Coordinates of C-alpha atoms in Angstrom, one line a residue:
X1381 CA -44.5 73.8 46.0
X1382 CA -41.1 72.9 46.9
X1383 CA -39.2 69.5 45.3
X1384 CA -40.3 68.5 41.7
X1385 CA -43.6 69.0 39.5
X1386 CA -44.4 68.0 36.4
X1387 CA -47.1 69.4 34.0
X1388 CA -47.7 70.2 30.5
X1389 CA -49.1 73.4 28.8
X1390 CA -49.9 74.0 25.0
X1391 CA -49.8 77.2 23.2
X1392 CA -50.6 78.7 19.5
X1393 CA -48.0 78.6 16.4
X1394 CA -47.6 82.1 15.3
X1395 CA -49.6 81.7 11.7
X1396 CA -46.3 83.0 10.0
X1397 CA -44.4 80.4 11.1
X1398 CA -43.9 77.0 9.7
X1399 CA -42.6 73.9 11.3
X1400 CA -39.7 71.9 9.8
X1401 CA -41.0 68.3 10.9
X1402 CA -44.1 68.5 8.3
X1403 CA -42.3 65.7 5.6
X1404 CA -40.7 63.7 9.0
X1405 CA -44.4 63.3 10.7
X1406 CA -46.3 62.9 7.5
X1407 CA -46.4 59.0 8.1
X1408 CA -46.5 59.4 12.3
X1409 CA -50.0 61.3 11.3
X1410 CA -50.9 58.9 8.2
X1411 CA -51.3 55.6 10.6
X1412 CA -51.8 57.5 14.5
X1413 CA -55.3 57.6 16.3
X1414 CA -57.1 60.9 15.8
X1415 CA -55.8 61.6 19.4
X1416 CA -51.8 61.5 18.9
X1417 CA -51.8 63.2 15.4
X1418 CA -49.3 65.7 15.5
X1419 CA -50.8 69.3 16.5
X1420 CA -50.9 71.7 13.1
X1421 CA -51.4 75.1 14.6
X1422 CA -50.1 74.1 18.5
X1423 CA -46.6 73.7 20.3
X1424 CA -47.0 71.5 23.4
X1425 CA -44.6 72.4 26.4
X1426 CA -43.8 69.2 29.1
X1427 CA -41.7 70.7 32.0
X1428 CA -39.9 69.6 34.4
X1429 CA -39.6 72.3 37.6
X1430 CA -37.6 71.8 40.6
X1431 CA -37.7 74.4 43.6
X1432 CA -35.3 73.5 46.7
X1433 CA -34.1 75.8 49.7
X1434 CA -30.9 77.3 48.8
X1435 CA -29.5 79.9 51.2
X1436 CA -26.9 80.5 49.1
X1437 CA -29.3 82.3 46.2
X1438 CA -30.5 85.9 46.6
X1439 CA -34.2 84.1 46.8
X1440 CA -33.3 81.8 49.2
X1441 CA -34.2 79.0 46.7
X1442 CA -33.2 77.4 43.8
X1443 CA -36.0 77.4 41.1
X1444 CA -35.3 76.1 37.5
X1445 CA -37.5 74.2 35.0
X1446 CA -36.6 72.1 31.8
X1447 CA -38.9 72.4 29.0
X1448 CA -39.2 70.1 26.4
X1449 CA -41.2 71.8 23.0
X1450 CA -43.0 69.1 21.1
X1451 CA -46.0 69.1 18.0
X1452 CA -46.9 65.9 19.3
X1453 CA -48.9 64.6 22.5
X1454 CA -47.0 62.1 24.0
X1455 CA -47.7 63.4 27.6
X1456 CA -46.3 59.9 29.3
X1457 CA -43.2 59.4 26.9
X1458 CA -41.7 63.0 27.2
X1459 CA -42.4 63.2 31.4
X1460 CA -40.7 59.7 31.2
X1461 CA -38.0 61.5 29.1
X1462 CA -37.7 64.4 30.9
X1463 CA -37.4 62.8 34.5
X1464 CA -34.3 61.0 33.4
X1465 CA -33.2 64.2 31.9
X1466 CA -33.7 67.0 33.9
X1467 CA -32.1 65.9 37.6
X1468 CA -28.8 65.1 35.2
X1469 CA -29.5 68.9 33.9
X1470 CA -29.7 70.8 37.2
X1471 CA -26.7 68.8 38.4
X1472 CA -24.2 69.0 35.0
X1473 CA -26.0 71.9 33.3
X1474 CA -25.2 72.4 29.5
X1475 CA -22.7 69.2 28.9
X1476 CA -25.7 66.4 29.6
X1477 CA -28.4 68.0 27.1
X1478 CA -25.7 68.2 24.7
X1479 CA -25.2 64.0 25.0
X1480 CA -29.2 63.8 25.2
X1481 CA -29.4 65.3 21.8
X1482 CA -26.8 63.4 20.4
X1483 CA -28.9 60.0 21.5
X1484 CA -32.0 61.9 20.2
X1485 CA -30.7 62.5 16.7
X1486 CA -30.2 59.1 16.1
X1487 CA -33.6 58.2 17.1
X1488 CA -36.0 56.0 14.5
X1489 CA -39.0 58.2 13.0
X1490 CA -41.9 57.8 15.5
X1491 CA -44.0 55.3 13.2
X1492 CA -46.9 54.1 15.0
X1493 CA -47.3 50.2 15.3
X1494 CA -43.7 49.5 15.6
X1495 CA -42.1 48.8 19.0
X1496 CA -39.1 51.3 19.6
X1497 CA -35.9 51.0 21.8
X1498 CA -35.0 54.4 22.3
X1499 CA -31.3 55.1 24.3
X1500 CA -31.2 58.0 26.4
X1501 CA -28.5 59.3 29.0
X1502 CA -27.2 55.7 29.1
X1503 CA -30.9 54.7 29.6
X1504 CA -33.0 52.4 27.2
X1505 CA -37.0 53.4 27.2
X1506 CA -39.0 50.9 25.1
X1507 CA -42.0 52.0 23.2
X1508 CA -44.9 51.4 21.0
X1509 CA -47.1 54.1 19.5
X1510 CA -50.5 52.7 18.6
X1511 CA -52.1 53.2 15.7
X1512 CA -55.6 53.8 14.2
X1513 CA -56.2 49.9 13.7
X1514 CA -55.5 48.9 17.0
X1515 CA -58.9 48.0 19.7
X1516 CA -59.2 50.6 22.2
X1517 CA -58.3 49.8 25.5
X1518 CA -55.5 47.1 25.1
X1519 CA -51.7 47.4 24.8
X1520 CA -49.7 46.0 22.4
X1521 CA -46.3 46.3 24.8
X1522 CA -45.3 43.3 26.5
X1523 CA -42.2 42.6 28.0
X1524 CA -40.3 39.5 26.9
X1525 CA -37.3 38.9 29.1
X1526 CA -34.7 37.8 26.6
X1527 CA -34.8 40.6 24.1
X1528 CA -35.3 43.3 27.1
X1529 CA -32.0 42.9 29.0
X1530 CA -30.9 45.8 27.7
X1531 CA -34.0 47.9 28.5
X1532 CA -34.4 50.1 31.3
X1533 CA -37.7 51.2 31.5
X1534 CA -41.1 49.8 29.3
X1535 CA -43.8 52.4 28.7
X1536 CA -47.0 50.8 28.9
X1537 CA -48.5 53.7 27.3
X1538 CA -47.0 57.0 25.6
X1539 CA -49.8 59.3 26.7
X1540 CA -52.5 58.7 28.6
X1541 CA -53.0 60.4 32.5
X1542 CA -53.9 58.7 35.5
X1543 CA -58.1 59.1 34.8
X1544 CA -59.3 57.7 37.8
X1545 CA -57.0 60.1 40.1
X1546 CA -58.1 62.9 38.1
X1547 CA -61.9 62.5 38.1
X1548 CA -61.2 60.9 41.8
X1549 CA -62.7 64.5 43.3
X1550 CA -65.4 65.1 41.1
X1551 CA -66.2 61.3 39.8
X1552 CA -69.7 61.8 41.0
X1553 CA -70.3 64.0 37.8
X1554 CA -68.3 62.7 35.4
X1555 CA -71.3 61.9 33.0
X1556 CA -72.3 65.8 33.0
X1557 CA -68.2 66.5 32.5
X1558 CA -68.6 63.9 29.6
X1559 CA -71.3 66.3 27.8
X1560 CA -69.8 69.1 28.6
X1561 CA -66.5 68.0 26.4
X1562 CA -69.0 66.4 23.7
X1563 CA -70.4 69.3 23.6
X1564 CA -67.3 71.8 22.7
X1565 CA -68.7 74.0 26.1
X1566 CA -66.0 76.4 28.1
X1567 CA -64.8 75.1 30.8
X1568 CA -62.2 75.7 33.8
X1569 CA -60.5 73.4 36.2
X1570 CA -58.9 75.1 39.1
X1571 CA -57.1 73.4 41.1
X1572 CA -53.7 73.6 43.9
X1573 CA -50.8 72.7 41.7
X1574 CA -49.9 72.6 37.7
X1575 CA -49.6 69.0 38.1
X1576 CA -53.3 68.7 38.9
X1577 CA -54.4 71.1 36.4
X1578 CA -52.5 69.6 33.3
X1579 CA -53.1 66.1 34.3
X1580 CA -56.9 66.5 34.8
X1581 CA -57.5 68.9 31.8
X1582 CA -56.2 66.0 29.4
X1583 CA -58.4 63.8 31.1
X1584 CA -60.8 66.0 30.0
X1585 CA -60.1 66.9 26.7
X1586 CA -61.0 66.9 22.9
X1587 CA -61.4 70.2 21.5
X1588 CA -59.3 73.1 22.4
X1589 CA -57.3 73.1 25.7
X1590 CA -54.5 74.3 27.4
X1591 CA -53.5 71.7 30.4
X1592 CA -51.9 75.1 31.9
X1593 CA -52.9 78.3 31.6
X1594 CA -51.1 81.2 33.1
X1595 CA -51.7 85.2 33.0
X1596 CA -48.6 85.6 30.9
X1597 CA -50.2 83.5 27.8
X1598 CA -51.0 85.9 24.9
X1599 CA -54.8 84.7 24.7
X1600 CA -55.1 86.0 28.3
X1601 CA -57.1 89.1 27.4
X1602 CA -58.9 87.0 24.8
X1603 CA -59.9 84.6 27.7
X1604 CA -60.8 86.8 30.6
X1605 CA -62.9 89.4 28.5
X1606 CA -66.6 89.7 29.8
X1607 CA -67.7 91.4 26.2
X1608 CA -68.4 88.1 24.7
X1609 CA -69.1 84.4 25.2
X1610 CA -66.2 82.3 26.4
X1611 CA -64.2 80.7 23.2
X1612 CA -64.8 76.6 22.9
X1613 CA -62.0 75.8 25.2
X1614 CA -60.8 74.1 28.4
X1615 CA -58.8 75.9 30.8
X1616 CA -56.6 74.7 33.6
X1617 CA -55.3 77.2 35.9
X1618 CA -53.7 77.4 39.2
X1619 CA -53.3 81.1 40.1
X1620 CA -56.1 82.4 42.3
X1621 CA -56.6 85.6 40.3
X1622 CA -58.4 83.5 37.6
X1623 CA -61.6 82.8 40.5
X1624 CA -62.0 86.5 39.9
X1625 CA -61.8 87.1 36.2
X1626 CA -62.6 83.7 35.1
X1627 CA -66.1 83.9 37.3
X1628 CA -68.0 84.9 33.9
X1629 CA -67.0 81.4 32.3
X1630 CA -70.2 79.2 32.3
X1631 CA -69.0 76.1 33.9
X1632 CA -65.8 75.8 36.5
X1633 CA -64.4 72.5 38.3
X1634 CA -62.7 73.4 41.3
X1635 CA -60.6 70.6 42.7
X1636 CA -58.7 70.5 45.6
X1637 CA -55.1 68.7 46.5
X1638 CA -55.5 65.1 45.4
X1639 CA -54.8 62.5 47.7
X1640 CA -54.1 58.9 46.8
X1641 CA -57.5 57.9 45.6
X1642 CA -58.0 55.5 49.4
X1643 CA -60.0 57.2 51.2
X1644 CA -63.5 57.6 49.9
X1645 CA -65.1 61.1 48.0
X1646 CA -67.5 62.8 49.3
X1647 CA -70.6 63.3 46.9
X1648 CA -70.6 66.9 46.0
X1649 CA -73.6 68.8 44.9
X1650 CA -73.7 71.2 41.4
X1651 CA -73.3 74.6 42.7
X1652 CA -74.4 77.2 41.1
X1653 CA -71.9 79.9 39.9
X1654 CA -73.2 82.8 42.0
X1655 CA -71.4 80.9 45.0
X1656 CA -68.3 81.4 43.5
X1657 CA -67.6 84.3 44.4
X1658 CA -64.4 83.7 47.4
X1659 CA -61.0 82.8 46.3
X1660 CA -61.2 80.1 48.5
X1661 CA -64.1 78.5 47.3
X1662 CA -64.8 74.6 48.3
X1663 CA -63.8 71.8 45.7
X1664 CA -66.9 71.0 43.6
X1665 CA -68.6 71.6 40.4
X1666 CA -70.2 75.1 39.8
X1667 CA -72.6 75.4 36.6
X1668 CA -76.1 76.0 35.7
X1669 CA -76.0 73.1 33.2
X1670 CA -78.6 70.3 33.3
X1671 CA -77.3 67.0 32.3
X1672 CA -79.9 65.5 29.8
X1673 CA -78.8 62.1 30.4
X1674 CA -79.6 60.5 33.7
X1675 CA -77.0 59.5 36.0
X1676 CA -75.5 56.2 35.7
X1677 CA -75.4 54.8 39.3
X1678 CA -74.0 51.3 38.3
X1679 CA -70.2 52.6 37.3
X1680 CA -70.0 54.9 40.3
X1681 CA -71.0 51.6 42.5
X1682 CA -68.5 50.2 40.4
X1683 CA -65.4 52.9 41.2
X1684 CA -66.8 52.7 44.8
X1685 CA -66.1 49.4 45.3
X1686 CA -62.6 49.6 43.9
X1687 CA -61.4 52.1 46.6
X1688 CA -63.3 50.1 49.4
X1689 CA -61.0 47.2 47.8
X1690 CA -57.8 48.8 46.9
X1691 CA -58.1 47.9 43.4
X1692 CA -54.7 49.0 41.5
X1693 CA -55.7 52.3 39.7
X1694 CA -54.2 50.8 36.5
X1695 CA -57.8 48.8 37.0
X1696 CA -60.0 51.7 38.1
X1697 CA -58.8 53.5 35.0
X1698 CA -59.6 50.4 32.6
X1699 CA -62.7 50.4 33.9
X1700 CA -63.7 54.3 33.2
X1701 CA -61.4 54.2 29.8
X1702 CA -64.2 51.4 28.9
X1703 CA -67.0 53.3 30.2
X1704 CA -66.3 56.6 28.4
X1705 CA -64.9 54.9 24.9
X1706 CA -69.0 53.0 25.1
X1707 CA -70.6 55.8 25.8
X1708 CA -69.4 57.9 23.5
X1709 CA -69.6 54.8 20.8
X1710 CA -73.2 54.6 21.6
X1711 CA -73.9 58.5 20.7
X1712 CA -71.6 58.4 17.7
X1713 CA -73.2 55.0 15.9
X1714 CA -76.3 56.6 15.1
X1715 CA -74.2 59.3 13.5
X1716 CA -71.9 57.6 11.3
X1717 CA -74.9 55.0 10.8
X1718 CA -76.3 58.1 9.0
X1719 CA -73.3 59.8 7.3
X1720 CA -72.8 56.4 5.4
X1721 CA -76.0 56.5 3.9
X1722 CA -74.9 59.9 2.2
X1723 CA -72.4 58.0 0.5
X1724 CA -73.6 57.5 -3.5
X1725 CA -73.7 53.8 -4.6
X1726 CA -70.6 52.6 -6.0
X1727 CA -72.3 51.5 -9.4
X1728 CA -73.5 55.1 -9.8
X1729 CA -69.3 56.0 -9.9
X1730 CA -68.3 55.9 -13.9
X1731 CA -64.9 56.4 -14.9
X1732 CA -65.1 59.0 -17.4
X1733 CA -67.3 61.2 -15.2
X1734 CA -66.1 62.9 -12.4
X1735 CA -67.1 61.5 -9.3
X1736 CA -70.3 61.8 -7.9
X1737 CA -70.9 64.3 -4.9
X1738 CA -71.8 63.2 -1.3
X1739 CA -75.7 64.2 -0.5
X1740 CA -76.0 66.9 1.9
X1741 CA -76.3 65.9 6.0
X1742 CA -80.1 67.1 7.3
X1743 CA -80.3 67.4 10.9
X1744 CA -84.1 66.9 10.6
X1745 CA -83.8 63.5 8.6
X1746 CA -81.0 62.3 10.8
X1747 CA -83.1 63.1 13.8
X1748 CA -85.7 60.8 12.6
X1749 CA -83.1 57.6 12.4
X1750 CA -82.8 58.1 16.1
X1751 CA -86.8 56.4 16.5
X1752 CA -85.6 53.2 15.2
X1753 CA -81.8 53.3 15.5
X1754 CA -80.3 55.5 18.2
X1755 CA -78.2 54.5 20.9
X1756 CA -80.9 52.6 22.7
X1757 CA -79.6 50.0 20.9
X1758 CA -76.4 50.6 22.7
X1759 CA -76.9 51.5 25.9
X1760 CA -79.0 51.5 29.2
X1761 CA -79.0 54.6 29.6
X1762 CA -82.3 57.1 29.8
X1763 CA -82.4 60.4 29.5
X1764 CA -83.0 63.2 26.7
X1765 CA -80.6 61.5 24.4
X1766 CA -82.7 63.6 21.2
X1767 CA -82.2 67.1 23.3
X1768 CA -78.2 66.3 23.5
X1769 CA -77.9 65.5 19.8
X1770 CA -79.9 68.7 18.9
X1771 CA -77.0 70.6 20.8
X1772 CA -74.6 68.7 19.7
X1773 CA -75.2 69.5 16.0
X1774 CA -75.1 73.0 17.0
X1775 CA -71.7 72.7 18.5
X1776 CA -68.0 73.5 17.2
X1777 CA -67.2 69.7 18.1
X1778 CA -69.9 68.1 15.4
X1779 CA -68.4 70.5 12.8
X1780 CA -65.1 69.1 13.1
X1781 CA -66.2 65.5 13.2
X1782 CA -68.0 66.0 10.1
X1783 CA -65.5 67.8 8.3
X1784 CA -63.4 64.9 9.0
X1785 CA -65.9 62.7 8.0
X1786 CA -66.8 63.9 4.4
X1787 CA -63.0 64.6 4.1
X1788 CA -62.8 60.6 4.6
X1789 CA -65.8 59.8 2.5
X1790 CA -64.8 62.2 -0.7
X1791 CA -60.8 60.5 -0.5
X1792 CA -63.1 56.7 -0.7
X1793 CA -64.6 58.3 -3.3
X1794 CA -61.7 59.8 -5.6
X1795 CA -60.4 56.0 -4.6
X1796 CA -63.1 53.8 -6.3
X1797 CA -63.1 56.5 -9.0
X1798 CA -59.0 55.7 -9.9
X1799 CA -60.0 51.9 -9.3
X1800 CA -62.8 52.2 -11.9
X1801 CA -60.4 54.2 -13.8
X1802 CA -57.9 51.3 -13.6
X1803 CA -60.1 48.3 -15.1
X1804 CA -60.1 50.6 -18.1
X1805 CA -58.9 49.9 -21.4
X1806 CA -56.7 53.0 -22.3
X1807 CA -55.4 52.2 -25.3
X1808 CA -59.1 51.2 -26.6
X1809 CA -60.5 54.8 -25.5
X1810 CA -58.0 56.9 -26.9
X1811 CA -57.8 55.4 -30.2
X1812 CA -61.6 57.0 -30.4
X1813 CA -60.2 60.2 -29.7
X1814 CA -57.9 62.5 -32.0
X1815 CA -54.0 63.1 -30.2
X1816 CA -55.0 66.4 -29.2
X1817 CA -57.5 65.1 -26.9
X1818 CA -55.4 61.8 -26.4
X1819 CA -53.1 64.8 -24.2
X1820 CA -55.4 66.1 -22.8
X1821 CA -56.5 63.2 -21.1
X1822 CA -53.3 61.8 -20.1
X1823 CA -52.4 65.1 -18.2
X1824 CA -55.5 65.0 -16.5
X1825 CA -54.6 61.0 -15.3
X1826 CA -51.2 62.3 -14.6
X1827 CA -52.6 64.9 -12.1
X1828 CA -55.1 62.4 -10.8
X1829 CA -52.1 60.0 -9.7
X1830 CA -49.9 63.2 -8.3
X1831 CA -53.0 63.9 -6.5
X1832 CA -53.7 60.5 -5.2
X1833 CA -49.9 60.1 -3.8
X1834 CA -50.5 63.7 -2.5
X1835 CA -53.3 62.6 -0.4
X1836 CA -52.8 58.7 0.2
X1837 CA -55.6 58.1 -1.4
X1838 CA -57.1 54.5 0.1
X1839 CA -57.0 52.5 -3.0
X1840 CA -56.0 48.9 -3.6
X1841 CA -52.5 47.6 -3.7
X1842 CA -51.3 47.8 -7.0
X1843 CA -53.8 50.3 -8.6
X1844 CA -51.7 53.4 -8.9
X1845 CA -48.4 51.6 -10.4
X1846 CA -51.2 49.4 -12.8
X1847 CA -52.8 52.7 -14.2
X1848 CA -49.2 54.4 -14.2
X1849 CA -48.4 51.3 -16.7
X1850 CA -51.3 52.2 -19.0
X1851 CA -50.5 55.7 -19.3
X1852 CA -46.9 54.7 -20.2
X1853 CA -48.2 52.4 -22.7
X1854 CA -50.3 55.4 -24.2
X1855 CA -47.5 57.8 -24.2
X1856 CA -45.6 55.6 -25.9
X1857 CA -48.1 54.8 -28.6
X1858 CA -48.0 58.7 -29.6
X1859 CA -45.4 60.4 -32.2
X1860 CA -42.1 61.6 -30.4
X1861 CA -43.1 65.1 -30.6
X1862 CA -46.3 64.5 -28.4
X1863 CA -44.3 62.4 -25.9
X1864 CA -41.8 65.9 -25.2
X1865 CA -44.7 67.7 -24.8
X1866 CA -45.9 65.1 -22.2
X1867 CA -42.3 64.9 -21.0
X1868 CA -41.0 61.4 -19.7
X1869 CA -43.3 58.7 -18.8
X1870 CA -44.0 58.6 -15.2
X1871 CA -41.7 56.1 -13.0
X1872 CA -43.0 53.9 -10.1

């Protein structure tokens, strides 16, 4: 491809290694939406690669790619970043990335909710990194014209893809592509350039992915084995070596070069995977998989219309952003409608007991909330919506989420348990108790304050520094002799 591409791959940490950012991104993770947390066991790599005719080279062209390594998934920012970079790079080599880094280094922490003006190359890029809080599907980022005279370029948004281009040549399935990602299930998109595969794989994603896969990654054997099942993972590729030895996966997206979405797509049928069998097979979804939701005809009349109209693709992609974020809020409600009612009652939390435990998740009780309170409630749509949780709870995806989820739960729990603690009178309990066990006590508080700064435990303003004051006051109460062994009291 000659001129300039842009894509993105991602690849494993070796499980030796440990990356110096961990204290610098602690707070980036602490507020960031679940999606632009920084990755713990991946390195993402954006790229920049130019190929021109160059008779002068042995080749007869100049190839050469910049390659930004990041933890964190800023896909827009860092191809914003790297287009004003690289052309300076293949021009001045060496002396330009040495003034980039200098205007990196004195950079602001990436702390989502705060609007950033960020100098690079004699450039000025505003951002804002959203945060957990903020409602999906709006941007915070506006452009005021006083206080941007000195900004070159405003990023609307740090990291999402064009959707609508992406799911342009296949948009007729993207309700089956959406169960297929809900339900952790191995997938591959192969398509012309690395640009197309990166771009459309994060369109995809949510569980494991690599936006470009090549034959030289060091999971390649691991992938292209036919002695076991494919791994939970989406796969973009280009090369056409992978239609051969990726033919075993179950389900494969073939797309072809994407035009501007103008013209209108063609309605593709699900092929099964037996047809794959050329290297140059026709653009379409091949997979035995039955959807169990029923189409939804109403937003592909609605994308439909758009291209007859021309509608700016910023709007085509509001429109399927909203579409998938209510969908998938309608399947998730009923869950976490659920998990909360495994939570114990917050009288039944006593603050000389430890706390009490969450109740175990049952797949056969939460099935039967679905009668009265699944996402019928939600949504229009018909379909097997029972079938698709039942495989859902099977998958690597519901794991995670639930991990997270009584993660979540237990800190809320250890939370009430050091507000309960906090309403306490110390000084009354311990004068029932001899010093020994006066100690004993206070270490144990001590560690559960260490432990609630430790994890940012969600308690109320003012709790931690109000029951650091009362153990103070009991330290202090206590011979001199005690108070070594207890060493200092504790400081804010």
């Amino acid at each position: 491809c000659l001129g300039d591409t842009q894509f993105c791959f991602r690849f494993r940490q070796g499980s030796n290694r440990k990356s110096s950012l961990g204290v610098f991104l602690e707070t980036t993770d602490r507020d960031a939406p679940p999606c632009l947390k920084r990755e713990q066991g991946h390195y993402y790599g954006y790229v920049y690669f130019r190929q021109v005719r160059d008779k002068s080279l042995k080749r007869g062209y100049f190839q050469k790619s910049l390659v930004l390594i990041s933890k964190l998934p800023y896909v827009t920012f860092f191809h914003s970043l790297l287009k004003i970079m690289a052309p300076e790079y293949f021009e001045k080599q060496e002396p330009c990335l040495e003034a980039a880094c200098n205007d990196m280094d004195r950079w602001p922490t990436p702390h989502p909710g705060r609007i950033l003006t960020l100098p690079i190359m004699g450039v000025v890029i505003k951002v804002r990194i959203p945060t957990s809080y903020d409602k999906p599907g709006t941007s915070q980022l506006v452009q005021s014209a006083q206080s941007d005279s000195q900004v070159s370029i405003v990023l609307p948004t740090i990291h999402e893809v064009d959707l609508f281009r992406c799911f342009y040549p296949v948009f007729f399935h993207i309700q089956m592509l959406w169960e297929l990602v809900l339900l952790g299930e191995a997938l591959v998109v192969m398509a012309p350039s690395p640009a197309e595969s990166s771009d459309t794989v994060l369109a995809l994603v949510s569980s494991d992915f690599r936006p470009y896969f090549t034959i030289h990654d060091s999971e390649f054997k691991e992938y292209t084995t036919r002695t076991q099942a494919p791994p939970s993972v989406i796969l973009g590729v280009t090369n056409p070596f992978f239609a051969k030895t990726l033919q075993h996966w179950p389900h494969i997206i073939r797309i072809g070069d994407m035009k501007q979405a103008g013209e209108m797509a063609k309605q593709m049928k699900v092929k099964k995977l037996k047809n794959l069998k050329t290297l140059d097979s026709k653009p379409g979804v091949y997979t035995a998989y039955k959807p169990y939701l029923n189409r939804d005809e109403d937003i592909i009349k609605q994308l439909q219309k758009g291209v007859q109209q021309k509608r700016p693709s910023a709007a085509q992609n509001a429109i399927l952003r909203r579409y998938f974020l209510e969908l998938t809020q309608s399947f998730i409600i009923p869950l976490e409608r659920y998990v909360a009612s495994l939570m114990p009652l917050q009288k039944s939390i006593s603050p000389w007991k430890s706390p009490p435990q969450l109740r175990a998740f049952i797949s056969q009780d939460f099935m039967k909330t679905l009668e009265k309170a699944g996402p019928q409630l939600t949504s229009r749509l018909k379909g097997d919506w029972i079938g698709l949780y039942r495989n859902f709870l099977k998958s690597p995806n519901f794991d995670g989420w639930f991990r997270n989820r009584r993660r979540e739960m237990t800190q809320k729990l250890e939370a009430l348990h050091l507000e309960a603690l906090c309403e306490e009178d110390l000084q009354q309990r311990v004068q029932m108790h001899s010093e020994v066990e006066t100690v004993d006590l206070v270490l144990k508080l001590k560690d559960k304050l260490t432990q609630a700064e430790r994890e940012q435990l969600p308690v109320r303003p003012g709790t931690v520094a109000k029951l650091r004051a009362h153990i103070d006051a009991v330290i202090l109460a206590l011979p001199e002799d005690l108070q070594g062994i207890l060493h200092k009291p504790s400081t804010p």
